[in-house]
Amino acid sequence: MILALGAAGLLAVLTGVRFALAAAVLRRPEPVYDRDSGPVTILQAVLSGDPTLAGNLRENLANQPDARFVWLIDASDAEGWRIADDLAPTAGGRVEVIGVPPVPQGHNPKVFKLVTGLPRCGDLVAVLDDDTVLPPGALRRAVQALASGDLVTGIPVYRPGHGIWSRLIAAFVNGNALLTYLPPLAYAPPVTINGMFYLTRRSVLESLGGFAAIEDRLCDDHELAKLYRAAGRRIVQTAITHPLSTTVPSFGAYVQLMRRWLVFANRLLGQSLTLPTLGLVVIPSLLPLVAIALSVVFGSPLALAAALGTLLLKAIALAVLRHRVAAAGCPAGDRPADDRPAAIGAEIVAELAADLLLPLHALTTLVRPRRIRWRDKEIDTKGGGVAYRSGSAPDRAPGSAPGCGREWRG
């Protein structure tokens, strides 16, 4: 019983410390500079398959009217080209669409596209995943923050999707992002970045070897952060939130996505685990299920109530904090509208479930720990590289793909 109460108490203390550190970081003023830094080119590696893709691309075009877009699409991706053909002509010449040949063996599929797109960019380059939306004003805030560093990154916030699996993915990210990215900033600079959105200068990136320097590495976001840190360049982790929309159609897809993320996390922790990270990230991720299991095994209703109460308060506080952070960065007319009690209540329930399932997902990474599935590709991650399993990489000859060699400005 003492062990159960101790686990529940430790969970409560660590949760409180994480919130206190995150709040301290959020109170820091954002930099404000008056000078114009020039236009931004947004690089997007586009791959069809998710029904939200067209809506996400359309929303970014509307939200960032002063930015240029470079869409990098697999030459064989007929649906991706159809979407680009529909949307690019509406952008007033701000979109350039480039067909990319099949990714070679040993190359990161996303970075392979970014290597192709970088020469088409101006000096300010933003990388934005195709399932991610930048709210109005977010790019301006990132440019302002770049004046105090060399690479700026934000914090992902998932929009609740349709179906239980999409909601559980959203709950996992929303229940962890703010308390993972922000607390370490209270005592140390960031060691990695959020690869879903970041902004840098092309001149700085090319001085470090460009995207080609990490083209053969699996965890592109962490490898890019290592590249910048090794060169003495400064990474700026901001509180800029950017929503994501991902459709997770089945239990299998949900498990595969969680497994991929946690394999990446294991690699990061293996390279940069510190005592504060252990106490603020790793242990709090495992404690919820451990505390509840111990309270059941030892028959302690008090410990069970303490653990569940801590998780409930965490989910409520995070829901409120997320909505406040998102609203603070948006113009009044674009603030998040779905702050109804019912919507927040659904988020809270999903986050409770996600907290309890996380240790079980972590266990799945112990089985074939070097193998993941990344969209349509099965990858062996031995040594941090990229090796496509037989039959999982595109085998179409470049000349036979419908979009190969095609590029245009819309």
mmCIF file of C-alpha atoms in Angstrom:
data_model
loop_
_atom_site.group_PDB
_atom_site.id
_atom_site.type_symbol
_atom_site.label_atom_id
_atom_site.label_comp_id
_atom_site.label_asym_id
_atom_site.label_seq_id
_atom_site.Cartn_x
_atom_site.Cartn_y
_atom_site.Cartn_z
ATOM 1 C CA MET A 1 0.000 0.000 0.000
ATOM 2 C CA ILE A 2 2.846 2.386 0.800
ATOM 3 C CA LEU A 3 4.353 1.637 -2.609
ATOM 4 C CA ALA A 4 1.044 2.440 -4.323
ATOM 5 C CA LEU A 5 0.661 5.703 -2.411
ATOM 6 C CA GLY A 6 4.275 6.592 -3.160
ATOM 7 C CA ALA A 7 3.770 6.084 -6.901
ATOM 8 C CA ALA A 8 0.602 8.185 -6.871
ATOM 9 C CA GLY A 9 2.311 10.899 -4.841
ATOM 10 C CA LEU A 10 5.340 10.964 -7.141
ATOM 11 C CA LEU A 11 3.032 11.284 -10.141
ATOM 12 C CA ALA A 12 1.308 14.275 -8.537
ATOM 13 C CA VAL A 13 4.594 15.988 -7.621
ATOM 14 C CA LEU A 14 6.197 15.514 -11.042
ATOM 15 C CA THR A 15 3.045 16.711 -12.789
ATOM 16 C CA GLY A 16 3.017 19.848 -10.665
ATOM 17 C CA VAL A 17 6.697 20.530 -11.362
ATOM 18 C CA ARG A 18 6.182 20.115 -15.115
ATOM 19 C CA PHE A 19 3.278 22.579 -15.132
ATOM 20 C CA ALA A 20 5.228 25.093 -13.043
ATOM 21 C CA LEU A 21 8.213 24.976 -15.391
ATOM 22 C CA ALA A 22 6.007 25.206 -18.492
ATOM 23 C CA ALA A 23 4.195 28.219 -17.029
ATOM 24 C CA ALA A 24 7.510 29.918 -16.258
ATOM 25 C CA VAL A 25 8.647 29.467 -19.859
ATOM 26 C CA LEU A 26 5.336 30.756 -21.240
ATOM 27 C CA ARG A 27 5.681 33.934 -19.165
ATOM 28 C CA ARG A 28 8.836 34.889 -21.033
ATOM 29 C CA PRO A 29 8.164 37.741 -23.484
ATOM 30 C CA GLU A 30 8.420 37.006 -27.184
ATOM 31 C CA PRO A 31 10.968 39.048 -29.163
ATOM 32 C CA VAL A 32 9.558 41.933 -31.189
ATOM 33 C CA TYR A 33 11.498 43.455 -34.074
ATOM 34 C CA ASP A 34 10.306 46.073 -36.515
ATOM 35 C CA ARG A 35 12.524 45.316 -39.473
ATOM 36 C CA ASP A 36 11.229 43.387 -42.504
ATOM 37 C CA SER A 37 13.164 40.155 -42.952
ATOM 38 C CA GLY A 38 11.821 39.401 -46.441
ATOM 39 C CA PRO A 39 9.441 36.776 -47.853
ATOM 40 C CA VAL A 40 9.290 33.207 -46.579
ATOM 41 C CA THR A 41 9.315 30.100 -48.762
ATOM 42 C CA ILE A 42 7.345 27.208 -47.265
ATOM 43 C CA LEU A 43 8.635 23.778 -48.300
ATOM 44 C CA GLN A 44 6.081 20.967 -48.103
ATOM 45 C CA ALA A 45 6.747 17.312 -48.857
ATOM 46 C CA VAL A 46 3.307 16.238 -50.060
ATOM 47 C CA LEU A 47 1.969 12.679 -50.097
ATOM 48 C CA SER A 48 -1.659 11.817 -50.745
ATOM 49 C CA GLY A 49 -3.638 9.246 -48.810
ATOM 50 C CA ASP A 50 -5.184 11.282 -46.000
ATOM 51 C CA PRO A 51 -8.597 12.832 -46.744
ATOM 52 C CA THR A 52 -7.591 16.023 -44.900
ATOM 53 C CA LEU A 53 -4.681 16.781 -47.270
ATOM 54 C CA ALA A 54 -6.483 19.131 -49.665
ATOM 55 C CA GLY A 55 -8.108 21.037 -46.809
ATOM 56 C CA ASN A 56 -4.793 21.490 -45.009
ATOM 57 C CA LEU A 57 -3.044 22.809 -48.124
ATOM 58 C CA ARG A 58 -5.938 25.132 -48.911
ATOM 59 C CA GLU A 59 -5.996 26.482 -45.351
ATOM 60 C CA ASN A 60 -2.277 27.251 -45.405
ATOM 61 C CA LEU A 61 -2.620 29.154 -48.668
ATOM 62 C CA ALA A 62 -5.350 31.283 -47.083
ATOM 63 C CA ASN A 63 -3.569 31.771 -43.744
ATOM 64 C CA GLN A 64 -0.186 32.794 -45.206
ATOM 65 C CA PRO A 65 -0.984 35.158 -48.104
ATOM 66 C CA ASP A 66 2.533 36.631 -48.228
ATOM 67 C CA ALA A 67 4.423 33.321 -48.352
ATOM 68 C CA ARG A 68 5.618 31.315 -51.343
ATOM 69 C CA PHE A 69 4.954 27.584 -51.363
ATOM 70 C CA VAL A 70 6.980 24.781 -52.907
ATOM 71 C CA TRP A 71 5.051 21.506 -53.016
ATOM 72 C CA LEU A 72 7.220 18.430 -53.530
ATOM 73 C CA ILE A 73 5.150 15.520 -54.806
ATOM 74 C CA ASP A 74 6.125 11.966 -55.716
ATOM 75 C CA ALA A 75 6.152 11.612 -59.476
ATOM 76 C CA SER A 76 3.889 8.563 -59.185
ATOM 77 C CA ASP A 77 1.388 10.191 -56.782
ATOM 78 C CA ALA A 78 -1.546 10.762 -59.139
ATOM 79 C CA GLU A 79 -3.907 11.893 -56.373
ATOM 80 C CA GLY A 80 -1.323 14.325 -55.026
ATOM 81 C CA TRP A 81 -0.945 15.848 -58.482
ATOM 82 C CA ARG A 82 -4.718 16.100 -58.880
ATOM 83 C CA ILE A 83 -4.960 18.053 -55.611
ATOM 84 C CA ALA A 84 -2.072 20.314 -56.635
ATOM 85 C CA ASP A 85 -3.670 20.916 -60.038
ATOM 86 C CA ASP A 86 -6.876 21.991 -58.288
ATOM 87 C CA LEU A 87 -5.314 24.273 -55.661
ATOM 88 C CA ALA A 88 -2.195 25.834 -57.156
ATOM 89 C CA PRO A 89 -4.014 27.936 -59.806
ATOM 90 C CA THR A 90 -6.001 29.646 -57.031
ATOM 91 C CA ALA A 91 -2.862 30.943 -55.278
ATOM 92 C CA GLY A 92 -1.975 33.807 -57.584
ATOM 93 C CA GLY A 93 1.419 32.499 -58.650
ATOM 94 C CA ARG A 94 2.608 31.721 -55.099
ATOM 95 C CA VAL A 95 2.859 27.943 -55.560
ATOM 96 C CA GLU A 96 5.569 25.979 -57.331
ATOM 97 C CA VAL A 97 4.918 22.257 -57.754
ATOM 98 C CA ILE A 98 7.837 19.891 -58.327
ATOM 99 C CA GLY A 99 7.703 16.211 -59.234
ATOM 100 C CA VAL A 100 10.176 14.068 -57.305
ATOM 101 C CA PRO A 101 11.460 10.679 -58.556
ATOM 102 C CA PRO A 102 11.265 7.528 -56.409
ATOM 103 C CA VAL A 103 13.306 7.752 -53.236
ATOM 104 C CA PRO A 104 16.557 5.761 -53.518
ATOM 105 C CA GLN A 105 17.503 3.058 -51.059
ATOM 106 C CA GLY A 106 19.029 4.509 -47.907
ATOM 107 C CA HIS A 107 17.419 7.952 -48.206
ATOM 108 C CA ASN A 108 14.895 9.504 -45.818
ATOM 109 C CA PRO A 109 11.728 9.968 -47.938
ATOM 110 C CA LYS A 110 10.869 13.400 -46.534
ATOM 111 C CA VAL A 111 14.416 14.767 -46.599
ATOM 112 C CA PHE A 112 14.934 13.459 -50.146
ATOM 113 C CA LYS A 113 12.140 15.801 -51.238
ATOM 114 C CA LEU A 114 13.466 18.727 -49.191
ATOM 115 C CA VAL A 115 16.874 18.406 -50.875
ATOM 116 C CA THR A 116 15.105 18.854 -54.218
ATOM 117 C CA GLY A 117 13.155 21.886 -53.047
ATOM 118 C CA LEU A 118 15.817 23.879 -51.202
ATOM 119 C CA PRO A 119 17.365 25.479 -54.339
ATOM 120 C CA ARG A 120 13.930 26.990 -55.133
ATOM 121 C CA CYS A 121 13.789 28.890 -51.832
ATOM 122 C CA GLY A 122 14.672 32.400 -50.790
ATOM 123 C CA ASP A 123 16.746 33.016 -47.681
ATOM 124 C CA LEU A 124 13.898 32.400 -45.217
ATOM 125 C CA VAL A 125 12.856 28.751 -45.426
ATOM 126 C CA ALA A 126 10.033 27.125 -43.472
ATOM 127 C CA VAL A 127 9.485 23.363 -43.503
ATOM 128 C CA LEU A 128 5.859 22.404 -42.929
ATOM 129 C CA ASP A 129 4.411 18.891 -42.927
ATOM 130 C CA ASP A 130 1.475 18.301 -45.244
ATOM 131 C CA ASP A 131 -0.836 17.424 -42.337
ATOM 132 C CA THR A 132 0.004 20.660 -40.496
ATOM 133 C CA VAL A 133 -1.672 24.077 -40.637
ATOM 134 C CA LEU A 134 -0.006 27.364 -39.673
ATOM 135 C CA PRO A 135 -2.552 29.723 -38.081
ATOM 136 C CA PRO A 136 -2.694 33.359 -39.208
ATOM 137 C CA GLY A 137 0.185 35.277 -37.666
ATOM 138 C CA ALA A 138 2.237 32.179 -36.808
ATOM 139 C CA LEU A 139 4.760 32.702 -39.585
ATOM 140 C CA ARG A 140 5.248 36.339 -38.608
ATOM 141 C CA ARG A 141 5.907 35.303 -34.995
ATOM 142 C CA ALA A 142 8.424 32.698 -36.157
ATOM 143 C CA VAL A 143 10.276 35.267 -38.272
ATOM 144 C CA GLN A 144 10.416 37.586 -35.252
ATOM 145 C CA ALA A 145 11.834 34.783 -33.100
ATOM 146 C CA LEU A 146 14.442 33.924 -35.740
ATOM 147 C CA ALA A 147 16.126 37.267 -35.047
ATOM 148 C CA SER A 148 17.333 35.780 -31.739
ATOM 149 C CA GLY A 149 18.507 32.437 -33.119
ATOM 150 C CA ASP A 150 19.222 30.302 -36.170
ATOM 151 C CA LEU A 151 16.280 27.890 -36.249
ATOM 152 C CA VAL A 152 12.783 28.369 -34.824
ATOM 153 C CA THR A 153 10.315 25.606 -34.084
ATOM 154 C CA GLY A 154 6.800 25.405 -32.644
ATOM 155 C CA ILE A 155 4.509 23.037 -30.757
ATOM 156 C CA PRO A 156 2.027 20.659 -32.428
ATOM 157 C CA VAL A 157 -1.623 20.556 -31.381
ATOM 158 C CA TYR A 158 -3.853 17.909 -32.915
ATOM 159 C CA ARG A 159 -7.351 18.638 -34.060
ATOM 160 C CA PRO A 160 -9.636 15.851 -32.826
ATOM 161 C CA GLY A 161 -10.240 13.570 -35.790
ATOM 162 C CA HIS A 162 -13.120 11.310 -36.665
ATOM 163 C CA GLY A 163 -13.139 7.920 -34.995
ATOM 164 C CA ILE A 164 -11.580 6.565 -31.838
ATOM 165 C CA TRP A 165 -8.100 5.942 -33.282
ATOM 166 C CA SER A 166 -7.688 9.469 -34.629
ATOM 167 C CA ARG A 167 -8.874 10.829 -31.284
ATOM 168 C CA LEU A 168 -6.377 8.710 -29.351
ATOM 169 C CA ILE A 169 -3.522 9.967 -31.534
ATOM 170 C CA ALA A 170 -4.678 13.543 -30.945
ATOM 171 C CA ALA A 171 -4.932 12.874 -27.215
ATOM 172 C CA PHE A 172 -1.408 11.459 -27.043
ATOM 173 C CA VAL A 173 0.129 14.513 -28.729
ATOM 174 C CA ASN A 174 -2.045 17.072 -26.951
ATOM 175 C CA GLY A 175 -1.455 15.447 -23.586
ATOM 176 C CA ASN A 176 2.317 15.509 -23.951
ATOM 177 C CA ALA A 177 3.535 18.248 -26.318
ATOM 178 C CA LEU A 178 3.386 21.278 -24.024
ATOM 179 C CA LEU A 179 4.776 19.351 -21.044
ATOM 180 C CA THR A 180 7.556 17.784 -23.118
ATOM 181 C CA TYR A 181 8.859 20.717 -25.164
ATOM 182 C CA LEU A 182 8.503 23.562 -22.643
ATOM 183 C CA PRO A 183 9.722 22.448 -19.147
ATOM 184 C CA PRO A 184 13.320 21.636 -20.215
ATOM 185 C CA LEU A 185 13.686 25.194 -21.547
ATOM 186 C CA ALA A 186 13.623 26.456 -17.959
ATOM 187 C CA TYR A 187 17.132 25.095 -17.368
ATOM 188 C CA ALA A 188 18.711 24.246 -20.758
ATOM 189 C CA PRO A 189 18.508 25.002 -24.485
ATOM 190 C CA PRO A 190 16.488 22.574 -26.622
ATOM 191 C CA VAL A 191 18.230 19.398 -27.779
ATOM 192 C CA THR A 192 15.817 18.586 -30.593
ATOM 193 C CA ILE A 193 13.117 20.219 -32.695
ATOM 194 C CA ASN A 194 9.562 19.578 -33.744
ATOM 195 C CA GLY A 195 9.974 18.519 -37.365
ATOM 196 C CA MET A 196 6.370 19.285 -38.281
ATOM 197 C CA PHE A 197 7.195 22.996 -38.534
ATOM 198 C CA TYR A 198 10.419 24.943 -38.326
ATOM 199 C CA LEU A 199 11.932 28.075 -39.847
ATOM 200 C CA THR A 200 15.562 28.795 -40.666
ATOM 201 C CA ARG A 201 17.728 30.755 -43.067
ATOM 202 C CA ARG A 202 18.807 29.041 -46.255
ATOM 203 C CA SER A 203 22.263 30.589 -45.952
ATOM 204 C CA VAL A 204 22.743 29.052 -42.504
ATOM 205 C CA LEU A 205 21.356 25.673 -43.546
ATOM 206 C CA GLU A 206 23.550 25.494 -46.643
ATOM 207 C CA SER A 207 26.623 26.464 -44.629
ATOM 208 C CA LEU A 208 26.012 23.278 -42.616
ATOM 209 C CA GLY A 209 25.642 21.090 -45.701
ATOM 210 C CA GLY A 210 21.947 21.629 -46.389
ATOM 211 C CA PHE A 211 19.364 18.879 -46.100
ATOM 212 C CA ALA A 212 21.783 16.578 -47.921
ATOM 213 C CA ALA A 213 23.807 16.383 -44.694
ATOM 214 C CA ILE A 214 20.995 14.397 -43.033
ATOM 215 C CA GLU A 215 19.493 12.707 -46.100
ATOM 216 C CA ASP A 216 20.550 9.226 -45.003
ATOM 217 C CA ARG A 217 19.329 9.603 -41.395
ATOM 218 C CA LEU A 218 15.970 8.410 -40.134
ATOM 219 C CA CYS A 219 15.080 10.948 -37.406
ATOM 220 C CA ASP A 220 15.451 14.042 -39.576
ATOM 221 C CA ASP A 221 14.242 16.519 -36.936
ATOM 222 C CA HIS A 222 16.689 15.338 -34.283
ATOM 223 C CA GLU A 223 19.526 14.995 -36.801
ATOM 224 C CA LEU A 224 18.951 18.566 -38.000
ATOM 225 C CA ALA A 225 18.999 19.787 -34.397
ATOM 226 C CA LYS A 226 22.282 17.939 -33.820
ATOM 227 C CA LEU A 227 23.717 19.542 -36.958
ATOM 228 C CA TYR A 228 22.852 23.042 -35.734
ATOM 229 C CA ARG A 229 24.008 22.441 -32.175
ATOM 230 C CA ALA A 230 27.334 20.939 -33.280
ATOM 231 C CA ALA A 231 28.007 24.105 -35.285
ATOM 232 C CA GLY A 232 27.190 26.352 -32.321
ATOM 233 C CA ARG A 233 23.929 27.511 -33.891
ATOM 234 C CA ARG A 234 21.027 28.454 -31.620
ATOM 235 C CA ILE A 235 17.660 26.677 -31.690
ATOM 236 C CA VAL A 236 14.671 28.709 -30.504
ATOM 237 C CA GLN A 237 11.742 26.698 -29.133
ATOM 238 C CA THR A 238 8.679 28.948 -29.213
ATOM 239 C CA ALA A 239 5.143 28.555 -27.909
ATOM 240 C CA ILE A 240 3.765 28.931 -31.441
ATOM 241 C CA THR A 241 1.133 26.227 -31.756
ATOM 242 C CA HIS A 242 0.130 24.741 -35.086
ATOM 243 C CA PRO A 243 -2.802 22.366 -35.558
ATOM 244 C CA LEU A 244 -2.524 19.030 -37.306
ATOM 245 C CA SER A 245 -5.134 16.823 -38.914
ATOM 246 C CA THR A 246 -4.377 13.146 -39.430
ATOM 247 C CA THR A 247 -6.879 10.413 -40.205
ATOM 248 C CA VAL A 248 -6.082 7.119 -38.481
ATOM 249 C CA PRO A 249 -8.480 4.601 -40.042
ATOM 250 C CA SER A 250 -7.862 1.479 -37.973
ATOM 251 C CA PHE A 251 -6.405 -0.044 -34.835
ATOM 252 C CA GLY A 252 -3.438 -1.332 -36.836
ATOM 253 C CA ALA A 253 -2.670 2.122 -38.236
ATOM 254 C CA TYR A 254 -2.902 3.593 -34.730
ATOM 255 C CA VAL A 255 -0.464 1.044 -33.287
ATOM 256 C CA GLN A 256 1.982 1.487 -36.183
ATOM 257 C CA LEU A 257 1.986 5.290 -35.856
ATOM 258 C CA MET A 258 2.509 5.187 -32.089
ATOM 259 C CA ARG A 259 5.262 2.616 -32.524
ATOM 260 C CA ARG A 260 7.079 4.785 -35.084
ATOM 261 C CA TRP A 261 6.952 7.849 -32.843
ATOM 262 C CA LEU A 262 8.205 5.916 -29.826
ATOM 263 C CA VAL A 263 11.026 4.270 -31.781
ATOM 264 C CA PHE A 264 12.119 7.798 -32.725
ATOM 265 C CA ALA A 265 11.783 8.885 -29.085
ATOM 266 C CA ASN A 266 13.876 5.929 -27.912
ATOM 267 C CA ARG A 267 16.629 6.918 -30.320
ATOM 268 C CA LEU A 268 16.560 10.514 -29.074
ATOM 269 C CA LEU A 269 16.654 9.451 -25.429
ATOM 270 C CA GLY A 270 19.462 7.018 -26.123
ATOM 271 C CA GLN A 271 21.597 9.886 -27.410
ATOM 272 C CA SER A 272 20.676 12.699 -25.030
ATOM 273 C CA LEU A 273 19.138 11.295 -21.839
ATOM 274 C CA THR A 274 19.826 13.440 -18.768
ATOM 275 C CA LEU A 275 18.554 13.221 -15.193
ATOM 276 C CA PRO A 276 16.122 16.142 -15.697
ATOM 277 C CA THR A 277 14.763 14.501 -18.865
ATOM 278 C CA LEU A 278 14.378 11.237 -16.990
ATOM 279 C CA GLY A 279 12.424 12.981 -14.239
ATOM 280 C CA LEU A 280 10.368 15.335 -16.400
ATOM 281 C CA VAL A 281 9.625 13.173 -19.439
ATOM 282 C CA VAL A 282 10.389 9.463 -19.089
ATOM 283 C CA ILE A 283 9.141 8.712 -15.567
ATOM 284 C CA PRO A 284 5.922 10.788 -15.900
ATOM 285 C CA SER A 285 5.149 8.888 -19.112
ATOM 286 C CA LEU A 286 5.351 5.510 -17.383
ATOM 287 C CA LEU A 287 3.965 6.391 -13.945
ATOM 288 C CA PRO A 288 0.214 6.664 -14.696
ATOM 289 C CA LEU A 289 -0.271 2.999 -15.546
ATOM 290 C CA VAL A 290 2.227 1.898 -12.884
ATOM 291 C CA ALA A 291 0.512 3.932 -10.149
ATOM 292 C CA ILE A 292 -2.940 2.648 -11.033
ATOM 293 C CA ALA A 293 -1.744 -0.953 -11.354
ATOM 294 C CA LEU A 294 -0.068 -0.787 -7.933
ATOM 295 C CA SER A 295 -3.169 0.705 -6.329
ATOM 296 C CA VAL A 296 -5.266 -2.156 -7.705
ATOM 297 C CA VAL A 297 -2.752 -4.864 -6.762
ATOM 298 C CA PHE A 298 -2.387 -3.561 -3.198
ATOM 299 C CA GLY A 299 -6.080 -2.726 -2.849
ATOM 300 C CA SER A 300 -5.604 0.965 -2.059
ATOM 301 C CA PRO A 301 -8.634 3.092 -3.012
ATOM 302 C CA LEU A 302 -6.804 6.183 -1.744
ATOM 303 C CA ALA A 303 -3.850 5.612 -4.087
ATOM 304 C CA LEU A 304 -6.222 4.877 -6.974
ATOM 305 C CA ALA A 305 -8.164 8.079 -6.328
ATOM 306 C CA ALA A 306 -4.942 10.091 -6.066
ATOM 307 C CA ALA A 307 -3.570 8.729 -9.345
ATOM 308 C CA LEU A 308 -6.824 9.161 -11.276
ATOM 309 C CA GLY A 309 -7.356 12.584 -9.737
ATOM 310 C CA THR A 310 -3.885 13.708 -10.812
ATOM 311 C CA LEU A 311 -4.477 12.507 -14.375
ATOM 312 C CA LEU A 312 -7.865 14.206 -14.479
ATOM 313 C CA LEU A 313 -6.480 17.512 -13.213
ATOM 314 C CA LYS A 314 -3.584 17.266 -15.680
ATOM 315 C CA ALA A 315 -5.950 16.743 -18.606
ATOM 316 C CA ILE A 316 -8.225 19.614 -17.525
ATOM 317 C CA ALA A 317 -5.309 21.992 -16.981
ATOM 318 C CA LEU A 318 -3.745 21.056 -20.313
ATOM 319 C CA ALA A 319 -7.013 21.558 -22.189
ATOM 320 C CA VAL A 320 -7.356 25.048 -20.719
ATOM 321 C CA LEU A 321 -3.668 25.837 -21.317
ATOM 322 C CA ARG A 322 -3.797 24.655 -24.938
ATOM 323 C CA HIS A 323 -6.799 26.812 -25.726
ATOM 324 C CA ARG A 324 -5.201 29.846 -24.057
ATOM 325 C CA VAL A 325 -1.855 29.399 -25.821
ATOM 326 C CA ALA A 326 -3.542 28.915 -29.195
ATOM 327 C CA ALA A 327 -5.840 31.904 -28.683
ATOM 328 C CA ALA A 328 -2.979 34.145 -27.545
ATOM 329 C CA GLY A 329 -1.213 33.720 -30.866
ATOM 330 C CA CYS A 330 -4.228 34.290 -33.115
ATOM 331 C CA PRO A 331 -5.994 37.444 -34.235
ATOM 332 C CA ALA A 332 -9.352 37.860 -32.509
ATOM 333 C CA GLY A 333 -11.320 36.671 -35.526
ATOM 334 C CA ASP A 334 -9.291 33.479 -35.862
ATOM 335 C CA ARG A 335 -9.262 32.234 -32.285
ATOM 336 C CA PRO A 336 -10.200 28.613 -31.659
ATOM 337 C CA ALA A 337 -13.969 28.344 -31.585
ATOM 338 C CA ASP A 338 -14.520 24.834 -30.273
ATOM 339 C CA ASP A 339 -14.063 25.531 -26.572
ATOM 340 C CA ARG A 340 -17.455 24.152 -25.573
ATOM 341 C CA PRO A 341 -17.520 22.078 -22.374
ATOM 342 C CA ALA A 342 -18.583 18.986 -24.336
ATOM 343 C CA ALA A 343 -15.630 19.284 -26.716
ATOM 344 C CA ILE A 344 -13.155 19.840 -23.888
ATOM 345 C CA GLY A 345 -14.726 16.955 -21.975
ATOM 346 C CA ALA A 346 -14.175 14.601 -24.905
ATOM 347 C CA GLU A 347 -10.532 15.707 -25.078
ATOM 348 C CA ILE A 348 -10.067 15.018 -21.370
ATOM 349 C CA VAL A 349 -11.488 11.485 -21.561
ATOM 350 C CA ALA A 350 -9.301 10.665 -24.559
ATOM 351 C CA GLU A 351 -6.195 12.008 -22.811
ATOM 352 C CA LEU A 352 -6.858 9.865 -19.746
ATOM 353 C CA ALA A 353 -6.987 6.812 -22.005
ATOM 354 C CA ALA A 354 -3.861 7.883 -23.907
ATOM 355 C CA ASP A 355 -1.893 8.343 -20.667
ATOM 356 C CA LEU A 356 -2.716 4.806 -19.577
ATOM 357 C CA LEU A 357 -1.978 3.269 -22.979
ATOM 358 C CA LEU A 358 1.404 4.953 -23.459
ATOM 359 C CA PRO A 359 3.476 2.430 -21.437
ATOM 360 C CA LEU A 360 1.869 -0.411 -23.403
ATOM 361 C CA HIS A 361 2.854 1.234 -26.675
ATOM 362 C CA ALA A 362 6.376 1.636 -25.323
ATOM 363 C CA LEU A 363 6.502 -2.128 -24.782
ATOM 364 C CA THR A 364 5.774 -2.757 -28.480
ATOM 365 C CA THR A 365 9.068 -1.073 -29.380
ATOM 366 C CA LEU A 366 10.901 -3.915 -27.643
ATOM 367 C CA VAL A 367 9.706 -6.284 -30.376
ATOM 368 C CA ARG A 368 11.756 -5.769 -33.559
ATOM 369 C CA PRO A 369 12.941 -2.410 -32.186
ATOM 370 C CA ARG A 370 14.683 -1.391 -35.411
ATOM 371 C CA ARG A 371 11.728 -1.900 -37.738
ATOM 372 C CA ILE A 372 8.963 0.635 -38.385
ATOM 373 C CA ARG A 373 6.336 1.403 -40.979
ATOM 374 C CA TRP A 374 6.362 4.946 -42.408
ATOM 375 C CA ARG A 375 3.210 5.491 -44.442
ATOM 376 C CA ASP A 376 3.652 3.100 -47.396
ATOM 377 C CA LYS A 377 7.199 1.969 -46.559
ATOM 378 C CA GLU A 378 8.608 -0.614 -44.156
ATOM 379 C CA ILE A 379 11.979 0.577 -42.889
ATOM 380 C CA ASP A 380 14.862 -1.001 -41.003
ATOM 381 C CA THR A 381 16.364 1.683 -38.750
ATOM 382 C CA LYS A 382 19.620 -0.046 -37.798
ATOM 383 C CA GLY A 383 22.294 2.490 -36.885
ATOM 384 C CA GLY A 384 19.897 5.400 -37.268
ATOM 385 C CA GLY A 385 19.885 5.050 -41.048
ATOM 386 C CA VAL A 386 17.178 4.180 -43.562
ATOM 387 C CA ALA A 387 16.982 0.761 -45.218
ATOM 388 C CA TYR A 388 13.774 -0.095 -47.067
ATOM 389 C CA ARG A 389 12.514 -3.617 -46.673
ATOM 390 C CA SER A 390 12.019 -5.608 -49.855
ATOM 391 C CA GLY A 391 8.860 -4.552 -51.688
ATOM 392 C CA SER A 392 8.204 -1.444 -49.581
ATOM 393 C CA ALA A 393 10.120 1.168 -51.573
ATOM 394 C CA PRO A 394 8.875 2.542 -54.895
ATOM 395 C CA ASP A 395 10.231 0.523 -57.812
ATOM 396 C CA ARG A 396 8.792 2.578 -60.642
ATOM 397 C CA ALA A 397 11.377 3.886 -63.072
ATOM 398 C CA PRO A 398 11.509 7.688 -62.982
ATOM 399 C CA GLY A 399 10.517 8.050 -66.617
ATOM 400 C CA SER A 400 7.379 5.937 -66.183
ATOM 401 C CA ALA A 401 5.844 8.036 -63.415
ATOM 402 C CA PRO A 402 3.062 10.414 -64.501
ATOM 403 C CA GLY A 403 4.470 13.464 -62.709
ATOM 404 C CA CYS A 404 8.177 12.851 -63.190
ATOM 405 C CA GLY A 405 10.054 15.832 -64.497
ATOM 406 C CA ARG A 406 6.951 17.961 -64.226
ATOM 407 C CA GLU A 407 7.064 21.304 -62.514
ATOM 408 C CA TRP A 408 5.120 24.510 -62.805
ATOM 409 C CA ARG A 409 4.131 27.658 -60.979
ATOM 410 C CA GLY A 410 0.507 28.253 -60.155
#
